[in-house]
Amino acid sequence: MSEVFEGYERQYCELSVNLSRKCNSAAQLADGEPKKQQISELKVGLDDADVLIRKMDLESRSLQPSLKATLLAKLREYKSDLNKLKKEVNKLTLTSANQAAHDLESGMMDPHAASANQRERLAMSTERLDQSSDRIRESRRIALETEELSVLILGDLHQQRETLLHSHNKLHGVDDAIDKSKKILTSMSRRISRNKWIMGSVIGALILAIIIILYFKLFHH
């Protein structure tokens, strides 16, 4: 298995266990600032878990098909668990928000329970918190997109490297073939030259033999 995937998986499992504990703890808290703080921390943790899931997904898709199928199956289970956690946190958020709205409504109905100044401060604090959360999510999204782009670029570079290595091996093979062809041609050339000398010698010997035969026939009759 990929060591990079195992590293992300270990981080995710630890984070998932921690989030489950926090979620159970937040569910037992009464509505108030401590519960809001706990829910805020849970949302940040869920964003971190999402990032780890995306990293594991990218890493698994860059591996060999046989290993990729196994890791993607495991990843589907992690995504399912994470969705369950998100639903629980959303339920906590909704409960807390409904209670806050109810308290605010009660305060508005009873002038002595809450002042307009307190309601304004609460609205401003909520708005600042939402803006901060939006900025954090946007920063995480940009960082994740940048990482995905980097992974794609690295993948392209890896493919180009493989192509260059393959081309180099082919050229090396062509060089070897050319060297072998040169050796064969040189050997053939030597054999042709040797055969020429042999043929020349044979022809010369035949001519000499014919001359000798004619000489004896002409001058001894």
mmCIF file of C-alpha atoms in Angstrom:
data_model
loop_
_atom_site.group_PDB
_atom_site.id
_atom_site.type_symbol
_atom_site.label_atom_id
_atom_site.label_comp_id
_atom_site.label_asym_id
_atom_site.label_seq_id
_atom_site.Cartn_x
_atom_site.Cartn_y
_atom_site.Cartn_z
ATOM 1 C CA MET A 1 0.000 0.000 0.000
ATOM 2 C CA SER A 2 1.087 3.589 -0.630
ATOM 3 C CA GLU A 3 2.906 5.115 2.341
ATOM 4 C CA VAL A 4 1.390 8.519 1.480
ATOM 5 C CA PHE A 5 -2.138 7.060 1.568
ATOM 6 C CA GLU A 6 -1.415 5.306 4.888
ATOM 7 C CA GLY A 7 -0.239 8.611 6.375
ATOM 8 C CA TYR A 8 -3.434 10.408 5.335
ATOM 9 C CA GLU A 9 -5.524 7.449 6.521
ATOM 10 C CA ARG A 10 -3.903 7.483 9.957
ATOM 11 C CA GLN A 11 -4.549 11.227 10.323
ATOM 12 C CA TYR A 12 -8.165 10.812 9.206
ATOM 13 C CA CYS A 13 -8.901 7.943 11.618
ATOM 14 C CA GLU A 14 -7.486 9.903 14.572
ATOM 15 C CA LEU A 15 -9.473 13.004 13.538
ATOM 16 C CA SER A 16 -12.667 10.976 13.033
ATOM 17 C CA VAL A 17 -12.466 9.439 16.518
ATOM 18 C CA ASN A 18 -11.815 12.882 18.031
ATOM 19 C CA LEU A 19 -14.785 14.410 16.152
ATOM 20 C CA SER A 20 -17.120 11.622 17.289
ATOM 21 C CA ARG A 21 -16.165 12.233 20.918
ATOM 22 C CA LYS A 22 -16.636 15.990 20.561
ATOM 23 C CA CYS A 23 -20.007 15.486 18.884
ATOM 24 C CA ASN A 24 -21.237 13.267 21.744
ATOM 25 C CA SER A 25 -19.893 15.766 24.258
ATOM 26 C CA ALA A 26 -21.574 18.734 22.519
ATOM 27 C CA ALA A 27 -24.906 16.900 22.405
ATOM 28 C CA GLN A 28 -24.891 16.690 26.208
ATOM 29 C CA LEU A 29 -24.127 20.401 26.716
ATOM 30 C CA ALA A 30 -26.829 22.937 27.430
ATOM 31 C CA ASP A 31 -27.335 25.661 24.822
ATOM 32 C CA GLY A 32 -24.880 28.491 25.354
ATOM 33 C CA GLU A 33 -21.412 29.751 24.477
ATOM 34 C CA PRO A 34 -19.573 26.483 25.377
ATOM 35 C CA LYS A 35 -21.843 24.527 23.022
ATOM 36 C CA LYS A 36 -21.425 27.112 20.245
ATOM 37 C CA GLN A 37 -17.645 26.920 20.656
ATOM 38 C CA GLN A 38 -17.781 23.126 20.503
ATOM 39 C CA ILE A 39 -19.903 23.217 17.340
ATOM 40 C CA SER A 40 -17.508 25.720 15.747
ATOM 41 C CA GLU A 41 -14.551 23.414 16.497
ATOM 42 C CA LEU A 42 -16.498 20.482 15.047
ATOM 43 C CA LYS A 43 -17.080 22.366 11.788
ATOM 44 C CA VAL A 44 -13.363 23.148 11.473
ATOM 45 C CA GLY A 45 -12.585 19.486 12.159
ATOM 46 C CA LEU A 46 -15.061 18.387 9.475
ATOM 47 C CA ASP A 47 -13.331 20.686 6.962
ATOM 48 C CA ASP A 48 -9.989 19.099 7.887
ATOM 49 C CA ALA A 49 -11.522 15.633 7.446
ATOM 50 C CA ASP A 50 -12.830 16.650 4.006
ATOM 51 C CA VAL A 51 -9.340 17.763 3.003
ATOM 52 C CA LEU A 52 -7.859 14.423 4.106
ATOM 53 C CA ILE A 53 -10.561 12.509 2.192
ATOM 54 C CA ARG A 54 -9.746 14.500 -0.965
ATOM 55 C CA LYS A 55 -6.024 13.844 -0.502
ATOM 56 C CA MET A 56 -6.616 10.107 -0.080
ATOM 57 C CA ASP A 57 -8.827 10.123 -3.174
ATOM 58 C CA LEU A 58 -6.181 11.852 -5.294
ATOM 59 C CA GLU A 59 -3.425 9.562 -4.020
ATOM 60 C CA SER A 60 -5.427 6.363 -4.616
ATOM 61 C CA ARG A 61 -6.290 7.381 -8.192
ATOM 62 C CA SER A 62 -2.604 7.792 -9.041
ATOM 63 C CA LEU A 63 -1.772 4.169 -8.111
ATOM 64 C CA GLN A 64 -1.936 0.879 -10.023
ATOM 65 C CA PRO A 65 -5.479 -0.328 -10.932
ATOM 66 C CA SER A 66 -5.435 -3.370 -8.611
ATOM 67 C CA LEU A 67 -4.380 -1.311 -5.585
ATOM 68 C CA LYS A 68 -6.559 1.651 -6.579
ATOM 69 C CA ALA A 69 -9.773 -0.432 -6.478
ATOM 70 C CA THR A 70 -9.066 -1.617 -2.916
ATOM 71 C CA LEU A 71 -8.272 1.877 -1.623
ATOM 72 C CA LEU A 72 -11.289 3.472 -3.293
ATOM 73 C CA ALA A 73 -13.563 0.868 -1.659
ATOM 74 C CA LYS A 74 -12.063 1.735 1.723
ATOM 75 C CA LEU A 75 -12.432 5.438 0.923
ATOM 76 C CA ARG A 76 -16.163 5.022 0.264
ATOM 77 C CA GLU A 77 -16.586 3.732 3.838
ATOM 78 C CA TYR A 78 -14.713 6.754 5.217
ATOM 79 C CA LYS A 79 -16.911 9.115 3.167
ATOM 80 C CA SER A 80 -20.039 7.408 4.501
ATOM 81 C CA ASP A 81 -18.820 7.771 8.112
ATOM 82 C CA LEU A 82 -17.944 11.417 7.515
ATOM 83 C CA ASN A 83 -21.413 12.151 6.079
ATOM 84 C CA LYS A 84 -22.986 10.669 9.220
ATOM 85 C CA LEU A 85 -20.835 12.955 11.367
ATOM 86 C CA LYS A 86 -21.817 15.955 9.246
ATOM 87 C CA LYS A 87 -25.517 15.146 9.733
ATOM 88 C CA GLU A 88 -25.044 14.945 13.504
ATOM 89 C CA VAL A 89 -23.199 18.283 13.585
ATOM 90 C CA ASN A 90 -25.871 19.897 11.389
ATOM 91 C CA LYS A 91 -28.523 18.597 13.787
ATOM 92 C CA LEU A 92 -26.618 20.137 16.715
ATOM 93 C CA THR A 93 -26.254 23.418 14.827
ATOM 94 C CA LEU A 94 -29.959 23.522 13.999
ATOM 95 C CA THR A 95 -30.958 22.781 17.586
ATOM 96 C CA SER A 96 -28.641 25.487 18.900
ATOM 97 C CA ALA A 97 -29.824 28.007 16.298
ATOM 98 C CA ASN A 98 -33.492 27.294 17.040
ATOM 99 C CA GLN A 99 -32.881 27.730 20.741
ATOM 100 C CA ALA A 100 -31.041 31.010 20.148
ATOM 101 C CA ALA A 101 -33.899 32.262 17.975
ATOM 102 C CA HIS A 102 -36.389 31.258 20.642
ATOM 103 C CA ASP A 103 -34.381 33.051 23.340
ATOM 104 C CA LEU A 104 -34.113 36.142 21.158
ATOM 105 C CA GLU A 105 -37.839 36.093 20.455
ATOM 106 C CA SER A 106 -38.573 35.706 24.150
ATOM 107 C CA GLY A 107 -36.255 38.599 24.910
ATOM 108 C CA MET A 108 -38.029 40.776 22.354
ATOM 109 C CA MET A 109 -41.386 39.924 23.845
ATOM 110 C CA ASP A 110 -40.140 40.781 27.338
ATOM 111 C CA PRO A 111 -38.413 44.197 27.281
ATOM 112 C CA HIS A 112 -36.859 43.502 30.650
ATOM 113 C CA ALA A 113 -35.201 40.223 29.476
ATOM 114 C CA ALA A 114 -32.942 41.605 26.759
ATOM 115 C CA SER A 115 -32.089 45.060 25.568
ATOM 116 C CA ALA A 116 -31.822 46.238 21.967
ATOM 117 C CA ASN A 117 -28.112 46.782 22.529
ATOM 118 C CA GLN A 118 -27.586 43.135 23.492
ATOM 119 C CA ARG A 119 -29.483 41.950 20.438
ATOM 120 C CA GLU A 120 -27.370 44.185 18.211
ATOM 121 C CA ARG A 121 -24.127 42.876 19.727
ATOM 122 C CA LEU A 122 -25.335 39.310 19.242
ATOM 123 C CA ALA A 123 -26.175 39.998 15.591
ATOM 124 C CA MET A 124 -22.768 41.617 14.978
ATOM 125 C CA SER A 125 -20.922 38.747 16.669
ATOM 126 C CA THR A 126 -22.853 36.205 14.598
ATOM 127 C CA GLU A 127 -22.108 38.124 11.402
ATOM 128 C CA ARG A 128 -18.376 38.343 12.205
ATOM 129 C CA LEU A 129 -18.300 34.631 12.999
ATOM 130 C CA ASP A 130 -20.020 33.793 9.705
ATOM 131 C CA GLN A 131 -17.614 36.016 7.773
ATOM 132 C CA SER A 132 -14.601 34.402 9.449
ATOM 133 C CA SER A 133 -15.961 30.922 8.705
ATOM 134 C CA ASP A 134 -16.544 31.879 5.058
ATOM 135 C CA ARG A 135 -12.987 33.213 4.745
ATOM 136 C CA ILE A 136 -11.548 30.041 6.279
ATOM 137 C CA ARG A 137 -13.592 27.822 3.962
ATOM 138 C CA GLU A 138 -12.559 29.888 0.925
ATOM 139 C CA SER A 139 -8.880 29.665 1.938
ATOM 140 C CA ARG A 140 -9.197 25.899 2.362
ATOM 141 C CA ARG A 141 -10.919 25.597 -1.016
ATOM 142 C CA ILE A 142 -8.158 27.564 -2.767
ATOM 143 C CA ALA A 143 -5.449 25.525 -1.000
ATOM 144 C CA LEU A 144 -7.168 22.285 -2.015
ATOM 145 C CA GLU A 145 -7.540 23.391 -5.639
ATOM 146 C CA THR A 146 -3.870 24.380 -5.684
ATOM 147 C CA GLU A 147 -2.904 20.976 -4.312
ATOM 148 C CA GLU A 148 -5.065 19.201 -6.906
ATOM 149 C CA LEU A 149 -3.431 21.239 -9.661
ATOM 150 C CA SER A 150 0.012 20.344 -8.288
ATOM 151 C CA VAL A 151 -0.904 16.645 -8.258
ATOM 152 C CA LEU A 152 -2.099 16.860 -11.877
ATOM 153 C CA ILE A 153 1.107 18.646 -12.935
ATOM 154 C CA LEU A 154 3.219 16.035 -11.142
ATOM 155 C CA GLY A 155 1.221 13.298 -12.871
ATOM 156 C CA ASP A 156 1.846 14.901 -16.281
ATOM 157 C CA LEU A 157 5.543 15.274 -15.528
ATOM 158 C CA HIS A 158 5.701 11.626 -14.457
ATOM 159 C CA GLN A 159 4.056 10.545 -17.723
ATOM 160 C CA GLN A 160 6.442 12.715 -19.742
ATOM 161 C CA ARG A 161 9.383 11.212 -17.864
ATOM 162 C CA GLU A 162 8.116 7.702 -18.630
ATOM 163 C CA THR A 163 7.709 8.648 -22.298
ATOM 164 C CA LEU A 164 11.251 10.062 -22.457
ATOM 165 C CA LEU A 165 12.687 6.972 -20.773
ATOM 166 C CA HIS A 166 10.770 4.745 -23.179
ATOM 167 C CA SER A 167 12.061 6.773 -26.144
ATOM 168 C CA HIS A 168 15.604 6.597 -24.756
ATOM 169 C CA ASN A 169 15.346 2.818 -24.435
ATOM 170 C CA LYS A 170 14.042 2.602 -28.002
ATOM 171 C CA LEU A 171 16.934 4.735 -29.283
ATOM 172 C CA HIS A 172 19.368 2.584 -27.331
ATOM 173 C CA GLY A 173 17.817 -0.490 -28.948
ATOM 174 C CA VAL A 174 18.125 1.121 -32.407
ATOM 175 C CA ASP A 175 21.804 1.904 -31.728
ATOM 176 C CA ASP A 176 22.389 -1.728 -30.762
ATOM 177 C CA ALA A 177 20.621 -2.903 -33.925
ATOM 178 C CA ILE A 178 22.746 -0.546 -36.053
ATOM 179 C CA ASP A 179 25.939 -1.825 -34.405
ATOM 180 C CA LYS A 180 24.895 -5.425 -35.087
ATOM 181 C CA SER A 181 24.036 -4.555 -38.687
ATOM 182 C CA LYS A 182 27.455 -2.923 -39.139
ATOM 183 C CA LYS A 183 29.161 -6.033 -37.796
ATOM 184 C CA ILE A 184 27.116 -8.284 -40.098
ATOM 185 C CA LEU A 185 27.838 -6.094 -43.154
ATOM 186 C CA THR A 186 31.543 -5.991 -42.292
ATOM 187 C CA SER A 187 31.593 -9.778 -41.949
ATOM 188 C CA MET A 188 29.736 -10.194 -45.256
ATOM 189 C CA SER A 189 32.136 -7.802 -46.973
ATOM 190 C CA ARG A 190 35.105 -9.813 -45.728
ATOM 191 C CA ARG A 191 33.522 -13.057 -46.910
ATOM 192 C CA ILE A 192 32.776 -11.542 -50.330
ATOM 193 C CA SER A 193 36.386 -10.342 -50.634
ATOM 194 C CA ARG A 194 37.687 -13.778 -49.608
ATOM 195 C CA ASN A 195 35.348 -15.499 -52.048
ATOM 196 C CA LYS A 196 36.540 -13.163 -54.815
ATOM 197 C CA TRP A 197 40.161 -14.152 -54.169
ATOM 198 C CA ILE A 198 39.220 -17.821 -54.116
ATOM 199 C CA MET A 199 37.250 -17.510 -57.377
ATOM 200 C CA GLY A 200 40.105 -15.574 -58.944
ATOM 201 C CA SER A 201 42.581 -18.235 -57.875
ATOM 202 C CA VAL A 202 40.361 -21.029 -59.196
ATOM 203 C CA ILE A 203 39.872 -19.250 -62.534
ATOM 204 C CA GLY A 204 43.603 -18.546 -62.761
ATOM 205 C CA ALA A 205 44.376 -22.213 -62.040
ATOM 206 C CA LEU A 206 41.878 -23.369 -64.685
ATOM 207 C CA ILE A 207 43.321 -21.008 -67.291
ATOM 208 C CA LEU A 208 46.835 -22.208 -66.475
ATOM 209 C CA ALA A 209 45.702 -25.826 -66.747
ATOM 210 C CA ILE A 210 44.077 -25.173 -70.137
ATOM 211 C CA ILE A 211 47.240 -23.464 -71.438
ATOM 212 C CA ILE A 212 49.401 -26.380 -70.306
ATOM 213 C CA ILE A 213 47.054 -28.910 -71.938
ATOM 214 C CA LEU A 214 46.983 -26.956 -75.203
ATOM 215 C CA TYR A 215 50.748 -26.617 -75.122
ATOM 216 C CA PHE A 216 51.265 -30.350 -74.828
ATOM 217 C CA LYS A 217 48.710 -31.093 -77.513
ATOM 218 C CA LEU A 218 50.144 -28.597 -79.995
ATOM 219 C CA PHE A 219 53.848 -29.169 -79.542
ATOM 220 C CA HIS A 220 53.927 -32.944 -78.963
ATOM 221 C CA HIS A 221 51.978 -34.051 -82.102
#
